[in-house]
Short mmCIF file of C-alpha atoms in Angstrom, two decimals:
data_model
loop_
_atom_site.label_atom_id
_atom_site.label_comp_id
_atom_site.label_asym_id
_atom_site.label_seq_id
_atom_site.Cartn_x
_atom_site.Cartn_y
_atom_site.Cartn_z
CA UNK W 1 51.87 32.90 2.81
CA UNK W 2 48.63 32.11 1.43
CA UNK W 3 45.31 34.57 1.87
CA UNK W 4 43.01 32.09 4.05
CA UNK W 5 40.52 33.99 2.27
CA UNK W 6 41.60 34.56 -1.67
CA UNK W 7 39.12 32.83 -4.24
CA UNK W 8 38.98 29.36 -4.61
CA UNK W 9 37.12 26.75 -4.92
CA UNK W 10 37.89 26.14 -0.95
CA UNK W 11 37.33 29.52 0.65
CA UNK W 12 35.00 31.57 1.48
CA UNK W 13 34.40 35.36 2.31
CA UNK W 14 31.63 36.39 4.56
CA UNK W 15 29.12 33.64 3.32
CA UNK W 16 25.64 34.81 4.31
CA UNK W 17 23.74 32.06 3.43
CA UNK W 18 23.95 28.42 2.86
CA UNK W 19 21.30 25.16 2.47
CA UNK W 20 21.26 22.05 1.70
CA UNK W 21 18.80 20.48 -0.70
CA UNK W 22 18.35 17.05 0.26
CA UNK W 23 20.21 14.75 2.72
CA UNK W 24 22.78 13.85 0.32
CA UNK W 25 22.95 17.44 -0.79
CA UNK W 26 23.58 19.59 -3.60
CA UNK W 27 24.93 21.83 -1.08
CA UNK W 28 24.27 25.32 -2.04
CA UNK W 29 26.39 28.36 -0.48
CA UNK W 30 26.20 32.44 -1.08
CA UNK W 31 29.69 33.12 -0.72
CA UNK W 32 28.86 36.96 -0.63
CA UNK W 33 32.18 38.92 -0.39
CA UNK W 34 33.61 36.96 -3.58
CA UNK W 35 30.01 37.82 -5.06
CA UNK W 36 29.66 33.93 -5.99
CA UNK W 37 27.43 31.01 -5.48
CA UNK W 38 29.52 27.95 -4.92
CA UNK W 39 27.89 24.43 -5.42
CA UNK W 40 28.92 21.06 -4.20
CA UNK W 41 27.25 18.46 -5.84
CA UNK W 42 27.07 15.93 -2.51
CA UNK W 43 27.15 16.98 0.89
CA UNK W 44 30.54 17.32 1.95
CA UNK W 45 32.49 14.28 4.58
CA UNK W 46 35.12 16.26 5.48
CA UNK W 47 36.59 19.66 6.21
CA UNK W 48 37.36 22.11 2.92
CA UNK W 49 35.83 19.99 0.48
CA UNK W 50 36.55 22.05 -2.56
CA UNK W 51 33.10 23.21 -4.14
CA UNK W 52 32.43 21.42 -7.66
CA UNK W 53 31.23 24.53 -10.01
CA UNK W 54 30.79 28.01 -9.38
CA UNK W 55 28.06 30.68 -10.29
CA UNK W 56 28.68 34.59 -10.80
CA UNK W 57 32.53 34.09 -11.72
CA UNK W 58 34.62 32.91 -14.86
CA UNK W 59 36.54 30.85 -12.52
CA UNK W 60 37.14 29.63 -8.81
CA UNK W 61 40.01 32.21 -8.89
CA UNK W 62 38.24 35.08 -9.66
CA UNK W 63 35.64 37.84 -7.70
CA UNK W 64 34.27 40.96 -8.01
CA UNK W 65 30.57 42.41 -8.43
CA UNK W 66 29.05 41.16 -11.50
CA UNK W 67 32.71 39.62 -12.33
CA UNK W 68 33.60 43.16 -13.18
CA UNK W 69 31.21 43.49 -16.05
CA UNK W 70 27.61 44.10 -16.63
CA UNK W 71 24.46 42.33 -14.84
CA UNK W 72 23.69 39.50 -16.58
CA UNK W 73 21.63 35.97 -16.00
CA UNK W 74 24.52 34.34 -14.57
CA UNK W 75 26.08 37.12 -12.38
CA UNK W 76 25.77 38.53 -8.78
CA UNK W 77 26.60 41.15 -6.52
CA UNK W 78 26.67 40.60 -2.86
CA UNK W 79 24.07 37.45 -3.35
CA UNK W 80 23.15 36.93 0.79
CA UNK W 81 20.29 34.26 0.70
CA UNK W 82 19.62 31.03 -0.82
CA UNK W 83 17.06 28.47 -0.59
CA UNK W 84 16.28 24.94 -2.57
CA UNK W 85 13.46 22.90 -3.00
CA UNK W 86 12.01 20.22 -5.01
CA UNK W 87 14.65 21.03 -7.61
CA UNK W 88 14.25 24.75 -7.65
CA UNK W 89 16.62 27.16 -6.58
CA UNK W 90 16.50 30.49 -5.21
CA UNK W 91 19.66 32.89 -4.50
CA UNK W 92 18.76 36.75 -3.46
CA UNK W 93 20.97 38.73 -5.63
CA UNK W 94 20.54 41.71 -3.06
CA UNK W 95 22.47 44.33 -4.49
CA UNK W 96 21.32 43.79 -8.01
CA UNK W 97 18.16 43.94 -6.20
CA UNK W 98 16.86 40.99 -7.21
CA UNK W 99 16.25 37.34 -6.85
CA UNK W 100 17.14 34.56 -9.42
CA UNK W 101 15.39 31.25 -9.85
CA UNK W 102 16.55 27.84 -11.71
CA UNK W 103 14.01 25.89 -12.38
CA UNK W 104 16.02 22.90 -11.64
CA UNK W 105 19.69 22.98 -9.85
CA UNK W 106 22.50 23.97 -11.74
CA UNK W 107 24.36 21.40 -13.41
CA UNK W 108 27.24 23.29 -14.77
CA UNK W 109 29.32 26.54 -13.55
CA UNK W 110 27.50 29.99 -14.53
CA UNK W 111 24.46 27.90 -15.81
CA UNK W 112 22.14 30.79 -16.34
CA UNK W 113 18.97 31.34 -14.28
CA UNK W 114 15.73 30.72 -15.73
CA UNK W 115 13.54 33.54 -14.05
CA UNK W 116 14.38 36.99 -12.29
CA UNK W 117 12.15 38.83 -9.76
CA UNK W 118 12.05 42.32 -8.95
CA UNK W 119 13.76 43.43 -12.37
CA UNK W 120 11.99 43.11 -15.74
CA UNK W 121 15.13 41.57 -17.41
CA UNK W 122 18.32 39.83 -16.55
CA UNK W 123 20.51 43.09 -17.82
CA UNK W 124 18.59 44.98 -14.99
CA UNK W 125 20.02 45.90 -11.82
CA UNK W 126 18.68 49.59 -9.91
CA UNK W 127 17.23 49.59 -6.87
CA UNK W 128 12.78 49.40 -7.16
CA UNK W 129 13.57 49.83 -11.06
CA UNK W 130 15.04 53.03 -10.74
CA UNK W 131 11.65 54.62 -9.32
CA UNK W 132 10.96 56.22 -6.09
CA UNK W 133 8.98 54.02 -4.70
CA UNK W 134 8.08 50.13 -4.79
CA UNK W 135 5.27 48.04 -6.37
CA UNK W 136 4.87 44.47 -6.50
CA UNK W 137 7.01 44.01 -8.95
CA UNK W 138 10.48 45.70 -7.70
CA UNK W 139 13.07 44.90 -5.02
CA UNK W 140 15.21 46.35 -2.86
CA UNK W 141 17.92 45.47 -1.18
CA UNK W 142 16.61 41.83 -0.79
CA UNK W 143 19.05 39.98 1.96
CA UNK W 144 16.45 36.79 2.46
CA UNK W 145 14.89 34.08 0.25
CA UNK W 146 12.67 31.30 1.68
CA UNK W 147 10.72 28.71 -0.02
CA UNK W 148 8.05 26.73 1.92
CA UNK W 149 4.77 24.47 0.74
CA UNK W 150 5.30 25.44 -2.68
CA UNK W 151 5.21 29.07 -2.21
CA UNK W 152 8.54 31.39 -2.33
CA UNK W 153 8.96 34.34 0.56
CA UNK W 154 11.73 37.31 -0.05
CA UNK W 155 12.38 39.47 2.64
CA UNK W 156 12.62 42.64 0.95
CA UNK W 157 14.75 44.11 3.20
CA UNK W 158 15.36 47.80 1.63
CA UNK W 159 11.71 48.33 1.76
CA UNK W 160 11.30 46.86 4.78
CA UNK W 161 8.85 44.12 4.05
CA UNK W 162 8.05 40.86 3.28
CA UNK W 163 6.49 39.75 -0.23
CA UNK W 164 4.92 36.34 -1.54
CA UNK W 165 4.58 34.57 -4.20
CA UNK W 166 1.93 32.08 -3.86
CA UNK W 167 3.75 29.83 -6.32
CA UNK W 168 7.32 29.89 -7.98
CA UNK W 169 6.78 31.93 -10.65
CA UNK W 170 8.02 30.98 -14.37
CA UNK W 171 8.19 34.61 -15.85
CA UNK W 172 10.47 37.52 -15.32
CA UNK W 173 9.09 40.26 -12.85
CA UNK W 174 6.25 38.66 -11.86
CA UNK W 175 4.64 40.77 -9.10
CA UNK W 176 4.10 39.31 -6.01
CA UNK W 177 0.67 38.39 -4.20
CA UNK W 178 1.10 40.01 -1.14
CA UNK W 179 3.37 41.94 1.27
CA UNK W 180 3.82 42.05 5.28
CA UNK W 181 5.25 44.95 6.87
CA UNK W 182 3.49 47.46 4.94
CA UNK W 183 -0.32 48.76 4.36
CA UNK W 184 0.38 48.18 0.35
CA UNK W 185 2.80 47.41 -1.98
CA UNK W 186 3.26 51.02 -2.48
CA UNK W 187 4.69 51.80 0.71
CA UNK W 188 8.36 51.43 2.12
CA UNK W 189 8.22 53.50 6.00
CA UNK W 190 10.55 52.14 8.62
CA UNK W 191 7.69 49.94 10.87
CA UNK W 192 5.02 50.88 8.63
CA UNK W 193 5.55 54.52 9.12
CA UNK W 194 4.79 54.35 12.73
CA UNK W 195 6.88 53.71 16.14
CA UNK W 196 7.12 49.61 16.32
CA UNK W 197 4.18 47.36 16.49
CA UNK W 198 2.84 43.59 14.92
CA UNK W 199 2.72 45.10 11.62
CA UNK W 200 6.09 47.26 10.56
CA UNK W 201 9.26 45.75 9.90
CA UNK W 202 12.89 47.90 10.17
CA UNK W 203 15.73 45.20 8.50
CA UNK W 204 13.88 41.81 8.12
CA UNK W 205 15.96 39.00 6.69
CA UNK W 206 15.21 35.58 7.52
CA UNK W 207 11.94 33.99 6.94
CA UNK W 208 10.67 30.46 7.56
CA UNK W 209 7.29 28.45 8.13
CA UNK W 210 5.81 25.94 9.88
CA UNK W 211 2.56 24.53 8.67
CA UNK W 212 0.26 27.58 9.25
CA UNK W 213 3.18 29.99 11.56
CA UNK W 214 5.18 32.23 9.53
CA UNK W 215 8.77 33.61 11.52
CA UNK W 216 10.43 37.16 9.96
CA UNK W 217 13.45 37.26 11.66
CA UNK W 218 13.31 40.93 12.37
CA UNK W 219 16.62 42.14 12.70
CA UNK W 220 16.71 45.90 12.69
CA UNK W 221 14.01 45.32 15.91
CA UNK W 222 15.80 42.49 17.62
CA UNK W 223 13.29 40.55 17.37
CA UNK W 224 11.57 37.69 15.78
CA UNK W 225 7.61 38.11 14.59
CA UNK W 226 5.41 34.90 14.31
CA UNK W 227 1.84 34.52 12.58
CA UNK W 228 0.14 32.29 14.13
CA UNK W 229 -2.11 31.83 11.42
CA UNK W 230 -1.86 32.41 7.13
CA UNK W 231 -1.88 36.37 7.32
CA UNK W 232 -5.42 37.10 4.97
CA UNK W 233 -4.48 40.46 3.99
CA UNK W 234 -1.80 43.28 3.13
CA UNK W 235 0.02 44.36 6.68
CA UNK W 236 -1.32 42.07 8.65
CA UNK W 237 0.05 42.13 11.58
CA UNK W 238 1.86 39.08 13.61
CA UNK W 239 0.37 37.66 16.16
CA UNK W 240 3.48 37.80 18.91
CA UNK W 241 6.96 38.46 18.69
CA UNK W 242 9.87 37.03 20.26
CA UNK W 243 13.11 38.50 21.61
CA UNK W 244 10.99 41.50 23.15
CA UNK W 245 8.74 42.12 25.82
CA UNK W 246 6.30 43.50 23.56
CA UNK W 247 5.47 44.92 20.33
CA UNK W 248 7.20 48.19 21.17
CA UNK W 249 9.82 46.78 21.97
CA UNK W 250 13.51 47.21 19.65
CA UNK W 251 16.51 47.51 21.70
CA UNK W 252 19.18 45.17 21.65
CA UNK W 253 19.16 42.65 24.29
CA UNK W 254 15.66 44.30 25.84
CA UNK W 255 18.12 46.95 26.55
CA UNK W 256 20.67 45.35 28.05
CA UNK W 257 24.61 44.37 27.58
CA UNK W 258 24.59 41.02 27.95
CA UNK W 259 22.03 38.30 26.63
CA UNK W 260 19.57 35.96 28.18
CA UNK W 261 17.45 33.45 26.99
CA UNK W 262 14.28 35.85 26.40
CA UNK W 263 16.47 38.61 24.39
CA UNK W 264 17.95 38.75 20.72
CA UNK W 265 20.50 41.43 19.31
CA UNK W 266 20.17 41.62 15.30
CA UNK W 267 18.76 38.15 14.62
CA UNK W 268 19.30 37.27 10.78
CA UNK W 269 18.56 33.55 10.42
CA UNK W 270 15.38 31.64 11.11
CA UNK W 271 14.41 27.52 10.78
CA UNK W 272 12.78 24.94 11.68
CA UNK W 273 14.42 21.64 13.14
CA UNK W 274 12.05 19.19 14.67
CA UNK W 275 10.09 20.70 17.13
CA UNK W 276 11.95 23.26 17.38
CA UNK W 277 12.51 27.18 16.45
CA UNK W 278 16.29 27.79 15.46
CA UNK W 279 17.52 31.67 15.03
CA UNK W 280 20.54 32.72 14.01
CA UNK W 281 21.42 35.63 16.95
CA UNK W 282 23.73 37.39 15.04
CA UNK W 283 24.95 39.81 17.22
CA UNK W 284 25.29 37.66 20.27
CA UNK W 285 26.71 35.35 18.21
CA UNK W 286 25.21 32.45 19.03
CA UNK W 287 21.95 30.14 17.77
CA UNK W 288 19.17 29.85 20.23
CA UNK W 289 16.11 27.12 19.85
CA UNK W 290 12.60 27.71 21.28
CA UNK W 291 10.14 24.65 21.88
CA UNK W 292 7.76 25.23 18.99
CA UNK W 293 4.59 24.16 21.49
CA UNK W 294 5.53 26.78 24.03
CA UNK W 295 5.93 30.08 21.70
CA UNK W 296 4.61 33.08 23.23
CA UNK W 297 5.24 36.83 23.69
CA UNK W 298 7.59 36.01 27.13
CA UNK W 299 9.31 32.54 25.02
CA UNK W 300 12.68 31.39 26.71
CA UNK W 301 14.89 29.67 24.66
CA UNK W 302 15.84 26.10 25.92
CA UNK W 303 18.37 25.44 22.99
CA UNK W 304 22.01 27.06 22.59
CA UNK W 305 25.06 26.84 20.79
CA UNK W 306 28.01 29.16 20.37
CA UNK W 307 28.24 30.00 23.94
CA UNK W 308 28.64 28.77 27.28
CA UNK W 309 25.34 29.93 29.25
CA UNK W 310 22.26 32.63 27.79
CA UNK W 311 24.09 35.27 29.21
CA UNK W 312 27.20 34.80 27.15
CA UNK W 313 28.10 36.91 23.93
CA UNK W 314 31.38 37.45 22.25
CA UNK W 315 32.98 36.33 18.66
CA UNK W 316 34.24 32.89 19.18
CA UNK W 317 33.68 33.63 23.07
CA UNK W 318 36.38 36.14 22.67
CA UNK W 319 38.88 33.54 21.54
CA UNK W 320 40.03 32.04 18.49
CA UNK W 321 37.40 30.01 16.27
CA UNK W 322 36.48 26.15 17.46
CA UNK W 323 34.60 24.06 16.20
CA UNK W 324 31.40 24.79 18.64
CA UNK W 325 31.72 28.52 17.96
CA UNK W 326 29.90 31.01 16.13
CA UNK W 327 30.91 34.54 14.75
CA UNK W 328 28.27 36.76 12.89
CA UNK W 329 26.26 34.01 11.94
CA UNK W 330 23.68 35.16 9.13
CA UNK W 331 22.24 32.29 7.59
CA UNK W 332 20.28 29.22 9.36
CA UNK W 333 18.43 26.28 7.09
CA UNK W 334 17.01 22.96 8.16
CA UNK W 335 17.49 20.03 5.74
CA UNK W 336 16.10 16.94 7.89
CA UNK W 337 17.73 16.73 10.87
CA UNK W 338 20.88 18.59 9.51
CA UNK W 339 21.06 22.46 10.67
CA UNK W 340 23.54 24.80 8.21
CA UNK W 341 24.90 27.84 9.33
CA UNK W 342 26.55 30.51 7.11
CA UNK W 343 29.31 31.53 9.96
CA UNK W 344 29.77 34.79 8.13
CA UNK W 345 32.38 36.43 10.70
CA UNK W 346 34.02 32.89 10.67
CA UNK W 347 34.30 33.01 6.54
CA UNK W 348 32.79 29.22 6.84
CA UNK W 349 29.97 27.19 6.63
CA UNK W 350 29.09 24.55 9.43
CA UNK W 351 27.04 21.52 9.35
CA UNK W 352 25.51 20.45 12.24
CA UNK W 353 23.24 17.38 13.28
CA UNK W 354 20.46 18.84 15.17
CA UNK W 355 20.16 17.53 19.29
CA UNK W 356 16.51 15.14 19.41
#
């Protein structure tokens, strides 16, 4: 019997993040547990297209962290998110602690990346640089990689923040401009180093904007935080968050078992489709949409997928997978009108068109 999961260049193994660059792709997925980035050229027609190259392994055959050698410019270990635009990519190589950059897609299996952030070389790979504590300049644990109007967003997840670049850089360990979730880039306290509020962060992961509003997907708070305006300085903090009934607020479901539309439990995955907020509710296992004109602390979702009504949770609705179901779903990106999901507990990737 074959392993539904083994390496190749049609399986996957708790993918964590996927996008598509373009509406004819190159498709771009993390396939995490095989510590690989697997690339299809166009955007696949049909179920278990085979990927075209691979990044991270000698081979579609073959897995293991760093490909069971050392950390180099074309391998990964547990790479989560991924994000393309404009003919740069982005993969967060989270537990080399680090994110790479090509400065125009890959072309070729294990092509190389061009630039690495939050190490000061490619043979680098210890969380914050081996120090104590973070600068601008070092990464940790970094599960989420976004990049919007030029600029590129990691959610540094092990230091429990969010940095930006204000442009992609084109140097290894650049530092980055500025950082949400703590008072300085110093600084790496669970919520800031005090109980929750707008300005800490616990586990963020997903990060996305819309013109001025900036969305952290929150996860370790169950919650998602929106800016409702460019933050101006370090810590800022967000102007509303949703999934909560305020600030304080962190338990899962608002404390409950089951779900509605106001609550989240462990949201990873955040995007923009239309007019329309898309998360990734992890936990519930489902994706919930928000009108993007009617955002506000109390925010219902009107969108939903993965389950039969709000108050619905369960992997695969406590079945087998179908095609409208959703288990552990990590990663969410918007290409168009074309929604990806990395359907982690699923070990696939859907495409979806996105309802008007």
């Amino acid at each position: 019997m074959v392993d539904p999961i083994a390496p190749a260049a049609r399986t996957l193994f708790g993918p964590r993040g996927a996008t598509l660059a373009g509406d004819h792709g190159p498709l771009f997925v993390a396939d995490t547990g095989h510590h690989r980035l697997l690339i299809w050229n166009e955007r696949p027609a049909r179920d278990e297209t085979p990927a075209d190259f691979v990044i991270g392994q000698p081979d579609f055959a073959s897995e293991g962290r760093n490909a069971h050698g050392l950390v180099g410019a074309a391998t990964l270990n547990v790479p989560t998110g991924v994000a393309a635009s404009d003919g740069v990519l982005a993969v967060a190589d989270a537990w080399n602690h680090r994110i790479l950059i090509w400065h125009g897609y890959p072309t070729r299996s294990n092509q190389p990346a061009d630039v690495v952030l939050g190490q000061a070389d490619f043979e680098s790979g210890a969380p914050n640089r081996g120090h104590d504590t973070p600068s601008a300049e070092t990464l940790n644990w970094c599960y989420g990689v976004a990049i919007c109007d030029g600029a590129l967003y990691v959610a540094d997840t092990g230091n429990r923040r969010v940095l930006k670049w204000n442009r992609i850089p084109d140097a290894n360990g650049t530092p980055a401009d500025a950082v949400l979730g703590q008072r300085d880039f110093e600084t790496r306290d669970e919520n800031g180093g005090r109980p929750a509020d707008a300005a800490g962060m616990r586990w963020p992961h997903g990060v996305t904007v819309d013109h001025d509003r900036l969305f952290v997907a929150d996860a370790g708070n169950n919650r998602i935080m929106v800016w409702t305006a460019p933050p101006l300085c370090n810590g800022d903090p967000c102007a509303f968050v949703i999934g909560q009934r305020d600030a304080a607020g962190v338990d899962h479901n608002q404390a409950a078992y089951y779900p509605t539309a106001s609550s989240l439990n462990m949201p990873y995955g955040v995007g923009i489709v239309g007019s329309k907020l898309l998360a990734a509710d992890t936990a519930n296992c489902r994706l919930v949409g928000y009108d993007l004109a009617a955002l506000g602390m109390t925010a219902e979702a009107q969108g939903l997928a993965g389950q039969a009504s709000f108050e619905d949770k369960g992997e695969n609705r406590w079945g087998m997978p179908r095609r409208d179901s959703l288990c552990w779903p990590y990663g969410v990106s918007v290409c168009g009108t074309t929604v990806v999901v990395a359907d982690s507990g699923n070990n696939r990737v859907l495409i979806w068109e996105a309802s008007p």
